[in-house]
PDB file of C-alpha atoms in Angstrom:
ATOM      1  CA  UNK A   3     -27.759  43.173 -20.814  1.00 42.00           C
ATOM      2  CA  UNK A   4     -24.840  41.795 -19.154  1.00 42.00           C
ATOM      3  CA  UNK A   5     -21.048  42.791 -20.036  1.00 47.00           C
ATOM      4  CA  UNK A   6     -22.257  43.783 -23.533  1.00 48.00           C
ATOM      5  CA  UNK A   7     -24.070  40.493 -24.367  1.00 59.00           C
ATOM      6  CA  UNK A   8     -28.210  39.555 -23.799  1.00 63.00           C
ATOM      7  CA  UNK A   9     -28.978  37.521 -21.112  1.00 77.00           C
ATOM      8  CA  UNK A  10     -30.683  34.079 -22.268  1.00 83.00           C
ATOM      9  CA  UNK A  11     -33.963  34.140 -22.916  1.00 91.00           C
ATOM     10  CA  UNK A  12     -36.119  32.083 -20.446  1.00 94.00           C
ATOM     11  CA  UNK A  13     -37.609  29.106 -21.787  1.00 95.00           C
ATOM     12  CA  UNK A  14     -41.103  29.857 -21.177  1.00 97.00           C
ATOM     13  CA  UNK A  15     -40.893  33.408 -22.937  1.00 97.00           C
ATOM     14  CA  UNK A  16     -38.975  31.318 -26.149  1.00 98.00           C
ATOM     15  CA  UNK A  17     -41.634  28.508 -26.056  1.00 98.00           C
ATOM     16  CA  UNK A  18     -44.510  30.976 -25.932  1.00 98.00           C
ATOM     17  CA  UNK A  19     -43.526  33.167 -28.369  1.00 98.00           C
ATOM     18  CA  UNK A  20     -42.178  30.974 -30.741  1.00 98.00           C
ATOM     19  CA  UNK A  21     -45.281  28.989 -30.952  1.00 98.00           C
ATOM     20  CA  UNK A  22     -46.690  32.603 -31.979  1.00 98.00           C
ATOM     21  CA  UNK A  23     -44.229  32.912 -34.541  1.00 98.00           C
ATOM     22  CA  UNK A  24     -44.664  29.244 -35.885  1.00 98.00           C
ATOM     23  CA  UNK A  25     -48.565  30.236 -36.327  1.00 98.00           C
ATOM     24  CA  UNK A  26     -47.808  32.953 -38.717  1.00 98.00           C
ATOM     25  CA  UNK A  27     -45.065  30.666 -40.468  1.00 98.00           C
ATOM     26  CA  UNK A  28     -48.427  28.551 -40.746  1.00 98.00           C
ATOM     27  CA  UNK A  29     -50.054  31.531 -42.252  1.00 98.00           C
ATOM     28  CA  UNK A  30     -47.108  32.360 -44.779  1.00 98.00           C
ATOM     29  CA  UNK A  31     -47.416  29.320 -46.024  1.00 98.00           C
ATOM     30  CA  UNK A  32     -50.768  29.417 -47.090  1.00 98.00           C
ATOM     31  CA  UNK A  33     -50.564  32.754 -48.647  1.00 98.00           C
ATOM     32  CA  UNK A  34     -47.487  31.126 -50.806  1.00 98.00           C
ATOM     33  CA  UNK A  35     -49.268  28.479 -51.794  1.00 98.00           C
ATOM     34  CA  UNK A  36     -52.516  30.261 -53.041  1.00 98.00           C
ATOM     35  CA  UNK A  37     -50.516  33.322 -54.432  1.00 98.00           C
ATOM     36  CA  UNK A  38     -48.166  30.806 -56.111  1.00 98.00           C
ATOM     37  CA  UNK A  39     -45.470  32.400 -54.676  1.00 98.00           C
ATOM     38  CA  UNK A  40     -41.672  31.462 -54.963  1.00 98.00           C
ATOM     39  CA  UNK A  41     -39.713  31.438 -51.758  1.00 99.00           C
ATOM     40  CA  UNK A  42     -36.063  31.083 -51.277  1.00 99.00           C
ATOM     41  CA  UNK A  43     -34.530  30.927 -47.848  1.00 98.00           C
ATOM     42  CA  UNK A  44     -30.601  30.813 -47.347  1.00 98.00           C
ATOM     43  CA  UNK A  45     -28.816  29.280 -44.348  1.00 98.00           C
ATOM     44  CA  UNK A  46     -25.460  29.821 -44.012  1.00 98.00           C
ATOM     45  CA  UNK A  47     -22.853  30.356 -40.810  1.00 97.00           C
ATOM     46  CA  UNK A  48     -19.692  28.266 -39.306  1.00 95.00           C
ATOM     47  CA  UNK A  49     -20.607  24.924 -38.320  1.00 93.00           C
ATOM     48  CA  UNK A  50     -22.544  24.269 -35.088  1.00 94.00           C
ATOM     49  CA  UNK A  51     -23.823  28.234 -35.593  1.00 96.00           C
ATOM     50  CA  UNK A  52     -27.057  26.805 -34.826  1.00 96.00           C
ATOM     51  CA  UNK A  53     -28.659  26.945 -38.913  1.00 97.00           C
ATOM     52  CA  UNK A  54     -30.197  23.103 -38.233  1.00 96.00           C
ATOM     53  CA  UNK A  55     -32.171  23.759 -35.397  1.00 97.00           C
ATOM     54  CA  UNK A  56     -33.552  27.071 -37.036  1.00 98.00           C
ATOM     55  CA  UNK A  57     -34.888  25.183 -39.878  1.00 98.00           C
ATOM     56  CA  UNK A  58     -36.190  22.532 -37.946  1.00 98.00           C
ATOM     57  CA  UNK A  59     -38.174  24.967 -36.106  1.00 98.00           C
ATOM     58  CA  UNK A  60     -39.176  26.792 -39.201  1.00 98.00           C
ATOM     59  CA  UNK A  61     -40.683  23.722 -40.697  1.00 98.00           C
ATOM     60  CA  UNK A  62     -42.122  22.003 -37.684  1.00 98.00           C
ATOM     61  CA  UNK A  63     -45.215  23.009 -38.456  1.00 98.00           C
ATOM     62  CA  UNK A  64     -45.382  23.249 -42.429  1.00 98.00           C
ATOM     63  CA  UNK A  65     -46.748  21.157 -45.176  1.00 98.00           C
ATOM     64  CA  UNK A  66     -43.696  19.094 -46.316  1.00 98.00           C
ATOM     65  CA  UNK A  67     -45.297  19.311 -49.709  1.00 97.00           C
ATOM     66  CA  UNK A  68     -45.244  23.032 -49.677  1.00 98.00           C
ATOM     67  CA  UNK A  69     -42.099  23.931 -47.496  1.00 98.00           C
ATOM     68  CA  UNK A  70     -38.938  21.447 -48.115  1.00 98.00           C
ATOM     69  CA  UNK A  71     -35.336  21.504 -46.972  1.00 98.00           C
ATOM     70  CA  UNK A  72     -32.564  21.093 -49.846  1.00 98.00           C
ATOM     71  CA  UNK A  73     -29.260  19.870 -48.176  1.00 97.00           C
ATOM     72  CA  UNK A  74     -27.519  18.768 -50.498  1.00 97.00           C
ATOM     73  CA  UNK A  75     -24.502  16.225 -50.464  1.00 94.00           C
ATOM     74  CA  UNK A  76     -20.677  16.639 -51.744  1.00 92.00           C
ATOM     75  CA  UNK A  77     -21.332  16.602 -55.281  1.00 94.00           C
ATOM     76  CA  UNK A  78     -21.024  13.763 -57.808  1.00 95.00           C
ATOM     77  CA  UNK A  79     -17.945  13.725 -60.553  1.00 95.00           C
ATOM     78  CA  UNK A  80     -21.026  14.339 -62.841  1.00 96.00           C
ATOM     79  CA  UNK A  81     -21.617  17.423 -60.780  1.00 95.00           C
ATOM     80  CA  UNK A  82     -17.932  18.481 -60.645  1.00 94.00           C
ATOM     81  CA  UNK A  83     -18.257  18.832 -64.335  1.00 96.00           C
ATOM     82  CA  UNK A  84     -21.502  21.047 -64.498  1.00 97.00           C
ATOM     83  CA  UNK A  85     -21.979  24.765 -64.080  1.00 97.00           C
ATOM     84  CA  UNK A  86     -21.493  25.354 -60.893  1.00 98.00           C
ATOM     85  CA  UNK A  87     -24.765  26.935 -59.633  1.00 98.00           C
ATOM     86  CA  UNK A  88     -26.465  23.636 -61.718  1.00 98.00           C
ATOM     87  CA  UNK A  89     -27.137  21.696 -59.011  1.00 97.00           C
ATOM     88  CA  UNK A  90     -28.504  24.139 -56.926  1.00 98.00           C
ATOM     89  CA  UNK A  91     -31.149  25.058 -59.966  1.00 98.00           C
ATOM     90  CA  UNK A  92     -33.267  22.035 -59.973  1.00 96.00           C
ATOM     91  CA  UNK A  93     -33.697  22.877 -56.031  1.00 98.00           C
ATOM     92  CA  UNK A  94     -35.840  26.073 -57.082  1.00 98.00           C
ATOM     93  CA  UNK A  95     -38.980  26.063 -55.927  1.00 98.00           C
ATOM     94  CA  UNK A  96     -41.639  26.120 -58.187  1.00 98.00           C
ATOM     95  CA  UNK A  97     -44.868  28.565 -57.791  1.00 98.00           C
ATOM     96  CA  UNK A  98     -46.329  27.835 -54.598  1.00 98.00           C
ATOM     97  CA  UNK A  99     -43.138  26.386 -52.992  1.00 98.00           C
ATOM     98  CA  UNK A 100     -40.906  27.189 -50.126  1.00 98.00           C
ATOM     99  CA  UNK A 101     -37.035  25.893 -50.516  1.00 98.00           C
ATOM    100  CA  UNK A 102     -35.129  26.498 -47.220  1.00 98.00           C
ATOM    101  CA  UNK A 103     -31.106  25.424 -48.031  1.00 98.00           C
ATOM    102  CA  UNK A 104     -29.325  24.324 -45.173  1.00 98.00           C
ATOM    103  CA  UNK A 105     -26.259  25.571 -46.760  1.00 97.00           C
ATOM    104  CA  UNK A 106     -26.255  26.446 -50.436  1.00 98.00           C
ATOM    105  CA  UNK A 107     -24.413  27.858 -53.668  1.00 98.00           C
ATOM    106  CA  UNK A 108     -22.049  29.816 -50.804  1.00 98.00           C
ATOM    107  CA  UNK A 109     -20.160  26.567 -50.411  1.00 97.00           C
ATOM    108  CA  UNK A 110     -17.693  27.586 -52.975  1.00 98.00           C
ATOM    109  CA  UNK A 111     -17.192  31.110 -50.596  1.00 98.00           C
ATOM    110  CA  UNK A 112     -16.323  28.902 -47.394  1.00 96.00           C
ATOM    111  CA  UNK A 113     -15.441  25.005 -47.317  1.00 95.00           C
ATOM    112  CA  UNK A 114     -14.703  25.029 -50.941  1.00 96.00           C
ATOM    113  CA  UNK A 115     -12.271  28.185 -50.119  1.00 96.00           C
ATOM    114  CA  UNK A 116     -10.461  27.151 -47.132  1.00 96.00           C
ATOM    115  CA  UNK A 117      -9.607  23.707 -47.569  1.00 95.00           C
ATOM    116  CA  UNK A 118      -8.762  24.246 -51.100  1.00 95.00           C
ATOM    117  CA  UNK A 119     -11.285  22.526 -52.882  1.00 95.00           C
ATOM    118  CA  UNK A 120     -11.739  24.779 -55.779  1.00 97.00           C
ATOM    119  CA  UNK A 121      -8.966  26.830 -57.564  1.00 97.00           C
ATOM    120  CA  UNK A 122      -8.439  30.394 -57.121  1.00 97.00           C
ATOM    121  CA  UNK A 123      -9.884  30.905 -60.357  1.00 98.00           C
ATOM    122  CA  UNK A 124     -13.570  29.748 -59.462  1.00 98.00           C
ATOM    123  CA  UNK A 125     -13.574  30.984 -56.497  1.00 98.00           C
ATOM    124  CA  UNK A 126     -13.046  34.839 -58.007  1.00 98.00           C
ATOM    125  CA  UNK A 127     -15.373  33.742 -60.547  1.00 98.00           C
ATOM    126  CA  UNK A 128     -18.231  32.439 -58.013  1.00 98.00           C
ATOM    127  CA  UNK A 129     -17.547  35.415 -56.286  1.00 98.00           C
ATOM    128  CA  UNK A 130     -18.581  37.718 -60.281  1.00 98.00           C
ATOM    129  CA  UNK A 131     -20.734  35.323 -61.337  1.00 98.00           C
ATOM    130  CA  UNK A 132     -22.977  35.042 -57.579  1.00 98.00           C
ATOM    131  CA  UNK A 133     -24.365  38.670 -57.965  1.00 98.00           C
ATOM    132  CA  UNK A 134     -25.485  38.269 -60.997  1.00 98.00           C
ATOM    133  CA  UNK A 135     -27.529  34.935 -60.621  1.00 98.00           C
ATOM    134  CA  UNK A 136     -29.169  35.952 -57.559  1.00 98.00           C
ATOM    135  CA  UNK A 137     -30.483  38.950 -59.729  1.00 98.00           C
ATOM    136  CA  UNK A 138     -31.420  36.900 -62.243  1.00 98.00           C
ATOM    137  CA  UNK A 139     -33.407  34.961 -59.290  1.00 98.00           C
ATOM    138  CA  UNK A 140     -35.395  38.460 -57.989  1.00 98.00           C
ATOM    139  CA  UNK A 141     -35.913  39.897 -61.298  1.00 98.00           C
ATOM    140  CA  UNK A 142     -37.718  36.667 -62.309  1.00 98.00           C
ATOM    141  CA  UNK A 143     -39.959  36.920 -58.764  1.00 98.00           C
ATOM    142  CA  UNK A 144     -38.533  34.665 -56.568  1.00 98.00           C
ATOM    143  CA  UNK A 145     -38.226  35.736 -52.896  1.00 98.00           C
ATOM    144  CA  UNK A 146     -34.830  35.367 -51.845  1.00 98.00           C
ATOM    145  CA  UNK A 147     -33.775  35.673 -47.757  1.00 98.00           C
ATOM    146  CA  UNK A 148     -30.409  34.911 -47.315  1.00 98.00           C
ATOM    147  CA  UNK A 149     -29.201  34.448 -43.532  1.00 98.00           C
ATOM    148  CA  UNK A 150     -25.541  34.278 -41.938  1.00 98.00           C
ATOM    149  CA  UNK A 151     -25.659  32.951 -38.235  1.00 98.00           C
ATOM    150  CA  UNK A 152     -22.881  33.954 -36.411  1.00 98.00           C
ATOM    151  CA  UNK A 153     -21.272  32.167 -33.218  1.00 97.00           C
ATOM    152  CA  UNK A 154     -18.519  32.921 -31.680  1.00 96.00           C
ATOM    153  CA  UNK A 155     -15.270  30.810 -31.113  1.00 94.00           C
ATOM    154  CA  UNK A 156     -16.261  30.334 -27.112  1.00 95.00           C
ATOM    155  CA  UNK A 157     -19.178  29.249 -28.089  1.00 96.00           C
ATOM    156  CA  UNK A 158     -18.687  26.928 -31.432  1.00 94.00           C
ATOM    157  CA  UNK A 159     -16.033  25.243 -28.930  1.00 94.00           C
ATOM    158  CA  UNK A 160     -18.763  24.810 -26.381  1.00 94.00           C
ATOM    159  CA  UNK A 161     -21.236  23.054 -29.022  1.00 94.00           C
ATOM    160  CA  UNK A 162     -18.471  20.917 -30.657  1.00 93.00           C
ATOM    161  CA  UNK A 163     -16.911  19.428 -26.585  1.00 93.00           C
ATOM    162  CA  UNK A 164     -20.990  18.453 -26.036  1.00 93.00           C
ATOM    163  CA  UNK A 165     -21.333  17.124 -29.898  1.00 93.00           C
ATOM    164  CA  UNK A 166     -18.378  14.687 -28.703  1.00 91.00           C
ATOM    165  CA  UNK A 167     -20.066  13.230 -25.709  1.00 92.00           C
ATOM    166  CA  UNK A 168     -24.272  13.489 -26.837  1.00 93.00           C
ATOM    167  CA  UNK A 169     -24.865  10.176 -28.514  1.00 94.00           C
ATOM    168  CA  UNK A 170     -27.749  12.206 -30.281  1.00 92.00           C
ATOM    169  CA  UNK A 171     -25.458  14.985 -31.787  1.00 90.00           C
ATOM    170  CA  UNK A 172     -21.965  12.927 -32.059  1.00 91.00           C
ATOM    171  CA  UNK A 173     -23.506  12.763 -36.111  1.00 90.00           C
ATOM    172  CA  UNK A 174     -23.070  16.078 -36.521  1.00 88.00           C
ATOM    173  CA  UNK A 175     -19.406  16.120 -35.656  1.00 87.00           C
ATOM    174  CA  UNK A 176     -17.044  15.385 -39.004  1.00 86.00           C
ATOM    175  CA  UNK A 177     -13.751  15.993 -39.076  1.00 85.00           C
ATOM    176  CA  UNK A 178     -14.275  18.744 -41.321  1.00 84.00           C
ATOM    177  CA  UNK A 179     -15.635  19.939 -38.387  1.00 85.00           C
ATOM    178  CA  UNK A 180     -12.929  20.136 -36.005  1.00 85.00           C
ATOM    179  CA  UNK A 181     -10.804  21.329 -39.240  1.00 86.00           C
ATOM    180  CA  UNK A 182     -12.728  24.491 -38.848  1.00 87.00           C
ATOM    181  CA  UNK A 183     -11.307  25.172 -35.662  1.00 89.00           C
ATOM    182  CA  UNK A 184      -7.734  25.391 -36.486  1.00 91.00           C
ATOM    183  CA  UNK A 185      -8.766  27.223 -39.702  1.00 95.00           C
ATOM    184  CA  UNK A 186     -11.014  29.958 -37.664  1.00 94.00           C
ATOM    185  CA  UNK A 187      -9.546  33.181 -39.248  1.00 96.00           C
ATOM    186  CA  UNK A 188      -9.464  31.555 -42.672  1.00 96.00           C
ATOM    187  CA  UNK A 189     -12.859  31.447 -42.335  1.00 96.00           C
ATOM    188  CA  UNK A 190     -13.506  34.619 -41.387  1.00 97.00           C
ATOM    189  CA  UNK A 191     -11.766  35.934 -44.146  1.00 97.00           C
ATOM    190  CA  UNK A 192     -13.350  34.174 -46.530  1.00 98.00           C
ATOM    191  CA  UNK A 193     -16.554  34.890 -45.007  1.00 98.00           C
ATOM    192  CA  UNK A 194     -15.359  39.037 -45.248  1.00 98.00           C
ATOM    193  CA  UNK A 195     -14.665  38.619 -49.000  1.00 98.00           C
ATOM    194  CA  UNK A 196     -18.103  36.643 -49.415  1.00 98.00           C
ATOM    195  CA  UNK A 197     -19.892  39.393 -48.092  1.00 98.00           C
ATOM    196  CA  UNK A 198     -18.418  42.325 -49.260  1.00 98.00           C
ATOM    197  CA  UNK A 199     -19.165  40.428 -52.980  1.00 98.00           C
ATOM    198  CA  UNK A 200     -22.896  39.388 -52.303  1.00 98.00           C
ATOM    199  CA  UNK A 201     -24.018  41.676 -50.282  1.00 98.00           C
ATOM    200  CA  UNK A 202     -26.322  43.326 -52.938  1.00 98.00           C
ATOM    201  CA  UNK A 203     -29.318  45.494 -52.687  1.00 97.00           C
ATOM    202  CA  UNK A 204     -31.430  42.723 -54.843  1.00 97.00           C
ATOM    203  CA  UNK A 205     -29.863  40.013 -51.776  1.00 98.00           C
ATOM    204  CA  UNK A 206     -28.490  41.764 -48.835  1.00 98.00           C
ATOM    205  CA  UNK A 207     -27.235  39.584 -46.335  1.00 98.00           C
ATOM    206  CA  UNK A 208     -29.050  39.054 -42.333  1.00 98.00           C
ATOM    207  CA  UNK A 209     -26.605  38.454 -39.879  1.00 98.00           C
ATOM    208  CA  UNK A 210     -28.207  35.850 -37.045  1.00 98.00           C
ATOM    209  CA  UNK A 211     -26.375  37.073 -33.604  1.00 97.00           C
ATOM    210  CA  UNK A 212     -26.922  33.332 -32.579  1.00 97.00           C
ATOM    211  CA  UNK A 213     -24.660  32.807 -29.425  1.00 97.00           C
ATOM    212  CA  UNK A 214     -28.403  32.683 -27.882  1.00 96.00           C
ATOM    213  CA  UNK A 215     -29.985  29.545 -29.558  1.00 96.00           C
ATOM    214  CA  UNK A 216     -33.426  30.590 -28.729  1.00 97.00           C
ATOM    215  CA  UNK A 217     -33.231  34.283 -29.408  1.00 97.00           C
ATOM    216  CA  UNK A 218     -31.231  33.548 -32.947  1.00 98.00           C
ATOM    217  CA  UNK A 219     -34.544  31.053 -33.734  1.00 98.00           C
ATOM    218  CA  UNK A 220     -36.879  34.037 -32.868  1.00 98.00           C
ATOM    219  CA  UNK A 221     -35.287  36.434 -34.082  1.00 98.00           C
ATOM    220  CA  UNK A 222     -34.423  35.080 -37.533  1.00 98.00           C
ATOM    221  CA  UNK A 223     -37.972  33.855 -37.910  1.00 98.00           C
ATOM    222  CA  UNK A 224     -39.511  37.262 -37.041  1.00 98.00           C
ATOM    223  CA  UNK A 225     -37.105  39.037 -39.422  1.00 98.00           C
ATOM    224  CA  UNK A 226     -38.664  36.384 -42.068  1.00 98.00           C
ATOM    225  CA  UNK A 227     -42.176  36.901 -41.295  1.00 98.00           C
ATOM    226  CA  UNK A 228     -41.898  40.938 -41.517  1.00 98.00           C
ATOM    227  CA  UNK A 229     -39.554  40.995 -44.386  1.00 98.00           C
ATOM    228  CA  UNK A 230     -42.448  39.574 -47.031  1.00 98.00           C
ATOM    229  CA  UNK A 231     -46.091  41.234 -46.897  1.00 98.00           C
ATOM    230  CA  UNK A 232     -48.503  37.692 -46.714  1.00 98.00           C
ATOM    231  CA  UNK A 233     -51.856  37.831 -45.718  1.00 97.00           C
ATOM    232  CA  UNK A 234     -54.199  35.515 -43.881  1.00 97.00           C
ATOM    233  CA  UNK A 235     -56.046  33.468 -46.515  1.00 97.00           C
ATOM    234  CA  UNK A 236     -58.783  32.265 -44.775  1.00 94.00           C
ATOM    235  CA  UNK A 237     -59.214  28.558 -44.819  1.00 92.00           C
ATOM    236  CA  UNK A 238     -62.003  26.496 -46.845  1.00 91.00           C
ATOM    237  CA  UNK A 239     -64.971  25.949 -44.939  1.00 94.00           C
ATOM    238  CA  UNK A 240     -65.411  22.573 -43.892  1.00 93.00           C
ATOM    239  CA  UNK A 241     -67.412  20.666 -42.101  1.00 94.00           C
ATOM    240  CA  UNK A 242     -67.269  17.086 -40.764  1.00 94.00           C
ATOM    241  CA  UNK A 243     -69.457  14.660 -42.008  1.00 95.00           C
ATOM    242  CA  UNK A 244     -72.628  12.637 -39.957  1.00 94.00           C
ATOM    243  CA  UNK A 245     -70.446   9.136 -40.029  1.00 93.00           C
ATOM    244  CA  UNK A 246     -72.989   6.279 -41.723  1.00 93.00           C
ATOM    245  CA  UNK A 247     -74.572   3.554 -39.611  1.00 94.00           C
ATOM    246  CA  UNK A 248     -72.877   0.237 -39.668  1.00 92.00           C
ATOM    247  CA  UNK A 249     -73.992  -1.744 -42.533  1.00 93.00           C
ATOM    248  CA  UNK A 250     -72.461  -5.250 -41.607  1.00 93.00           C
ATOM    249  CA  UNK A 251     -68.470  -5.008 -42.100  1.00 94.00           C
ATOM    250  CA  UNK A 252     -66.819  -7.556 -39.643  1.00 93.00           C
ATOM    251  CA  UNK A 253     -63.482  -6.709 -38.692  1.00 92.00           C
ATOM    252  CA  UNK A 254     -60.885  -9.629 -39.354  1.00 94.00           C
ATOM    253  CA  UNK A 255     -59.649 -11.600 -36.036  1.00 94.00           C
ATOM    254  CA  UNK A 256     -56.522  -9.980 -34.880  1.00 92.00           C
ATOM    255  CA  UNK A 257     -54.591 -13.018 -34.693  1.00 94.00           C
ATOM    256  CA  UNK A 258     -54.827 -12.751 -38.379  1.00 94.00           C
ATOM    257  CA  UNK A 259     -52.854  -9.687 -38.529  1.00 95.00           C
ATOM    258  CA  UNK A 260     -48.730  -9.185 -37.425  1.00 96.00           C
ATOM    259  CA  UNK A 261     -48.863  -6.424 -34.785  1.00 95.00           C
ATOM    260  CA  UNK A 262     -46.253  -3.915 -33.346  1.00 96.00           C
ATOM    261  CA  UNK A 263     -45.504  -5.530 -29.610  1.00 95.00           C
ATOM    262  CA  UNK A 264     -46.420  -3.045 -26.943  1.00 95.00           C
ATOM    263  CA  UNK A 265     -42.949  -2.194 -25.954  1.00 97.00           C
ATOM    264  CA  UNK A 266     -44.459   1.147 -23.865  1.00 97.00           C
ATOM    265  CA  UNK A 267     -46.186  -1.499 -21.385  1.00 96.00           C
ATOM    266  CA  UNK A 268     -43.531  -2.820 -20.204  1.00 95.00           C
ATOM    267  CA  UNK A 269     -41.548   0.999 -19.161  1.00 96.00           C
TER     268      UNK A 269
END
């Protein structure tokens, strides 16, 4: 420790041990699957708080089919009209699913809050009416991990100054982005008033310390892993076939075929 704060963790000690991590993330998914578990996984935090790059890592090794990512869009005027937690329903995974939102129903609690797209009067009603669907959520048997990653405002500046320049990142730089920074303590109000409203024994909030990208991906992931009690279900046993002797196919001529030129010869 250093003036208060953890030193970074060395990328060998991250790589290693998140590889270990990812293996049991392997092994949670499996026991989902054949328990027909349901598995709800919140991400929520200020922009560039790091919540992408979490999930990415979370899924890098999972069946698509089993573990998916809902991110959803703005919604439609068809949408605007609709209960408000609607939308976010038919996202739900089913028995034997994983559903990891990359931001979720809290949208209403933040964006929606500060730049005044919603009226007071759903946002104190999203703020009643949260508590109560989440319960509905657990007492039905879905899992439910809700996580808040928070950055600080050195740091989010840090992120956003390289988003500007990284032709690889400048996507994830809106101008509701940069909005954010001029509306910081907005935001942290709001975010206050979220939690002191959601933060229920059924859901409690995790707060990600996740100044540290690589010890906010391990620690996050760990917290996931030890907060549901999955078992190793051992795999089928398989075993490859003998492969048949040839029994006259003839490949067709190549020229026949359009083929991907080699660009990697010519590097």
């Amino acid at each position: 420790m250093a003036d208060g704060k953890a030193t970074k963790l060395p990328r060998e000690t991250y790589e290693k041990e998140l590889l270990r991590l990812q293996t049991e993330l392997v092994k949670l998914q499996e026991w989902v699957r054949a328990e027909g578990v349901r598995l709800i996984v919140v991400f929520e935090g200020r922009d560039a708080a790091g919540k992408g790059g979490t999930i990415r890592r979370v899924t890098e090794h999972l069946n698509p089919r089993v573990a998916r990512i809902a991110a959803l869009p703005k919604p439609t005027e068809r949408e605007r009209t609709q209960w408000y937690f609607q939308r976010y329903v038919e996202h739900l995974p089913a028995g034997g699913e994983i559903v990891l939102f990359d931001r979720s129903w809290y949208n209403r609690a933040g964006v929606e809050r500060v730049m005044g797209f919603c009226t007071e009067e759903e946002h104190r009603r999203f703020l009643r009416h949260c508590p109560i669907f989440e319960r509905m959520l657990v007492e039905d048997g879905f899992l439910l991990r809700k996580y808040w990653f928070s950055v600080s405002d050195v740091e989010q500046q840090r992120r956003f100054r390289r988003r500007l320049t990284d032709p690889l990142k400048r996507w994830k730089l809106s101008p509701m982005d940069l909005e954010s920074i001029t509306r910081w303590e907005a935001y942290s109000r709001a975010k206050d008033e979220m939690m002191e409203a959601t933060d229920i024994p059924e859901s409690p909030w995790y707060v990600v310390e996740s100044d540290d990208k690589r010890r906010a991906r391990l620690n996050m992931i760990a917290h996931l892993l030890d907060s549901v009690s999955y078992r190793d279900v051992p795999p089928p046993a398989l075993e490859l076939p003998e492969r048949p002797p040839p029994s006259g196919y003839t490949r067709p001529p190549r020229e026949h075929q359009t083929w991907v030129p080699d660009h990697a010869a010519r590097l």
